[in-house]
């Protein structure tokens, strides 16, 4: 977290003061808590004007809270890890590097469970999702799913028969749907009830 967490700034308008605080704190405005210390006054002919003054405090971000929970989880297991946080268009990714084969058995079910618990503990913000990754598993799994989806798509094109894939969590089904959208003559849909939903790929 930045050393500069709480500051006071001035601006000719409230928006200007907030923008200055955003730049100095190096945080998005939605991650800053503002307190108005002085309301601005335009004055007359530039005389007796008074700027807006605000106190700005940097809130802990969604990713930082998630990273702290992930670190605490692994500390309980006797591992000192340093999670990294990055942001995509619709999710916040919290990653931990290292050898986690012991944690990724049964296709990452333990990772999915930890991700669910962390997301439930901190809630959602602006529709953002929390995605956890350890040992690069998510990226490797995504590549494997994309390859499988293309192979299935080719089979369906050649045979004309629909293909029902294995049971997958929602995050993995989204990857399959995304790949199938690349084929204008194919379509995909999810069938069944959670946690046993499957993707079906078929011709249009």
Short mmCIF file of C-alpha atoms in Angstrom, two decimals, residues 59-174:
data_model
loop_
_atom_site.label_atom_id
_atom_site.label_comp_id
_atom_site.label_asym_id
_atom_site.label_seq_id
_atom_site.Cartn_x
_atom_site.Cartn_y
_atom_site.Cartn_z
CA UNK A 59 -9.45 2.99 1.00
CA UNK A 60 -8.15 -0.53 0.86
CA UNK A 61 -9.06 -1.85 -2.58
CA UNK A 62 -11.02 -4.98 -3.35
CA UNK A 63 -7.87 -6.71 -4.59
CA UNK A 64 -5.85 -5.75 -1.52
CA UNK A 65 -8.51 -7.16 0.81
CA UNK A 66 -8.62 -10.36 -1.22
CA UNK A 67 -4.83 -10.64 -1.21
CA UNK A 68 -4.73 -10.27 2.58
CA UNK A 69 -7.26 -13.09 3.01
CA UNK A 70 -5.35 -15.35 0.61
CA UNK A 71 -2.07 -14.67 2.40
CA UNK A 72 -3.69 -15.37 5.79
CA UNK A 73 -5.03 -18.68 4.47
CA UNK A 74 -1.61 -19.90 3.37
CA UNK A 75 0.06 -18.60 6.55
CA UNK A 76 -2.26 -20.93 8.46
CA UNK A 77 -0.85 -23.74 6.32
CA UNK A 78 2.69 -22.72 7.21
CA UNK A 79 3.43 -20.94 3.91
CA UNK A 80 4.59 -17.34 3.62
CA UNK A 81 3.30 -16.19 0.22
CA UNK A 82 3.17 -12.77 -1.45
CA UNK A 83 0.01 -12.44 -3.58
CA UNK A 84 0.04 -10.01 -6.51
CA UNK A 85 -3.04 -8.11 -7.68
CA UNK A 86 -4.02 -7.06 -11.19
CA UNK A 87 -7.28 -5.80 -12.66
CA UNK A 88 -9.03 -6.82 -15.86
CA UNK A 89 -12.20 -5.40 -17.41
CA UNK A 90 -14.61 -7.37 -15.23
CA UNK A 91 -12.52 -9.03 -12.53
CA UNK A 92 -9.68 -8.61 -10.08
CA UNK A 93 -7.00 -11.30 -10.31
CA UNK A 94 -5.08 -12.32 -7.18
CA UNK A 95 -2.12 -14.56 -8.03
CA UNK A 96 0.37 -16.56 -5.98
CA UNK A 97 3.47 -18.06 -7.61
CA UNK A 98 5.06 -21.34 -6.59
CA UNK A 99 4.56 -25.10 -6.65
CA UNK A 100 0.97 -25.81 -5.64
CA UNK A 101 0.38 -29.22 -7.22
CA UNK A 102 -0.74 -30.52 -3.83
CA UNK A 103 -3.42 -27.82 -3.74
CA UNK A 104 -4.64 -28.28 -7.31
CA UNK A 105 -5.81 -31.86 -7.24
CA UNK A 106 -9.20 -32.76 -8.69
CA UNK A 107 -9.03 -29.97 -11.27
CA UNK A 108 -8.59 -27.13 -8.86
CA UNK A 109 -11.63 -27.76 -6.67
CA UNK A 110 -9.80 -26.47 -3.58
CA UNK A 111 -8.81 -23.32 -5.49
CA UNK A 112 -12.41 -22.75 -6.59
CA UNK A 113 -13.59 -23.23 -2.99
CA UNK A 114 -11.04 -20.72 -1.67
CA UNK A 115 -12.02 -18.25 -4.39
CA UNK A 116 -15.68 -18.60 -3.39
CA UNK A 117 -14.91 -18.05 0.31
CA UNK A 118 -12.74 -14.98 -0.37
CA UNK A 119 -15.38 -13.45 -2.67
CA UNK A 120 -18.10 -14.11 -0.11
CA UNK A 121 -16.01 -12.54 2.67
CA UNK A 122 -15.37 -9.24 0.88
CA UNK A 123 -18.42 -8.98 -1.38
CA UNK A 124 -18.59 -7.50 -4.86
CA UNK A 125 -17.84 -3.94 -5.88
CA UNK A 126 -19.19 -2.46 -9.08
CA UNK A 127 -19.87 -5.91 -10.48
CA UNK A 128 -16.21 -6.94 -10.28
CA UNK A 129 -15.39 -10.60 -9.65
CA UNK A 130 -12.51 -11.93 -7.62
CA UNK A 131 -10.43 -14.56 -9.44
CA UNK A 132 -7.70 -16.46 -7.59
CA UNK A 133 -4.80 -18.22 -9.27
CA UNK A 134 -1.95 -20.25 -7.80
CA UNK A 135 1.03 -21.59 -9.65
CA UNK A 136 -0.33 -20.35 -12.98
CA UNK A 137 -3.12 -22.93 -12.91
CA UNK A 138 -5.84 -20.70 -14.36
CA UNK A 139 -3.80 -19.75 -17.43
CA UNK A 140 -2.82 -23.36 -18.09
CA UNK A 141 -6.37 -24.56 -17.62
CA UNK A 142 -7.68 -21.86 -19.95
CA UNK A 143 -5.32 -22.97 -22.72
CA UNK A 144 -6.38 -26.59 -22.25
CA UNK A 145 -10.08 -25.67 -22.37
CA UNK A 146 -9.66 -23.51 -25.47
CA UNK A 147 -7.87 -26.36 -27.24
CA UNK A 148 -10.59 -28.82 -26.22
CA UNK A 149 -13.35 -26.43 -27.33
CA UNK A 150 -11.81 -26.07 -30.80
CA UNK A 151 -11.44 -29.84 -31.15
CA UNK A 152 -15.08 -30.34 -30.13
CA UNK A 153 -16.20 -27.61 -32.51
CA UNK A 154 -14.42 -29.30 -35.40
CA UNK A 155 -16.01 -32.67 -34.55
CA UNK A 156 -19.48 -31.15 -34.40
CA UNK A 157 -18.92 -29.42 -37.75
CA UNK A 158 -17.85 -32.66 -39.38
CA UNK A 159 -20.43 -35.01 -37.85
CA UNK A 160 -23.37 -32.64 -37.48
CA UNK A 161 -24.09 -34.21 -34.08
CA UNK A 162 -24.12 -32.22 -30.85
CA UNK A 163 -21.41 -32.80 -28.26
CA UNK A 164 -21.99 -32.74 -24.50
CA UNK A 165 -18.92 -31.75 -22.51
CA UNK A 166 -17.94 -32.73 -18.99
CA UNK A 167 -19.35 -30.99 -15.94
CA UNK A 168 -17.63 -27.62 -15.41
CA UNK A 169 -17.88 -24.60 -13.11
CA UNK A 170 -19.32 -21.38 -14.54
CA UNK A 171 -15.89 -19.79 -15.08
CA UNK A 172 -14.79 -22.68 -17.32
CA UNK A 173 -18.10 -22.84 -19.19
CA UNK A 174 -17.63 -19.17 -20.11
#
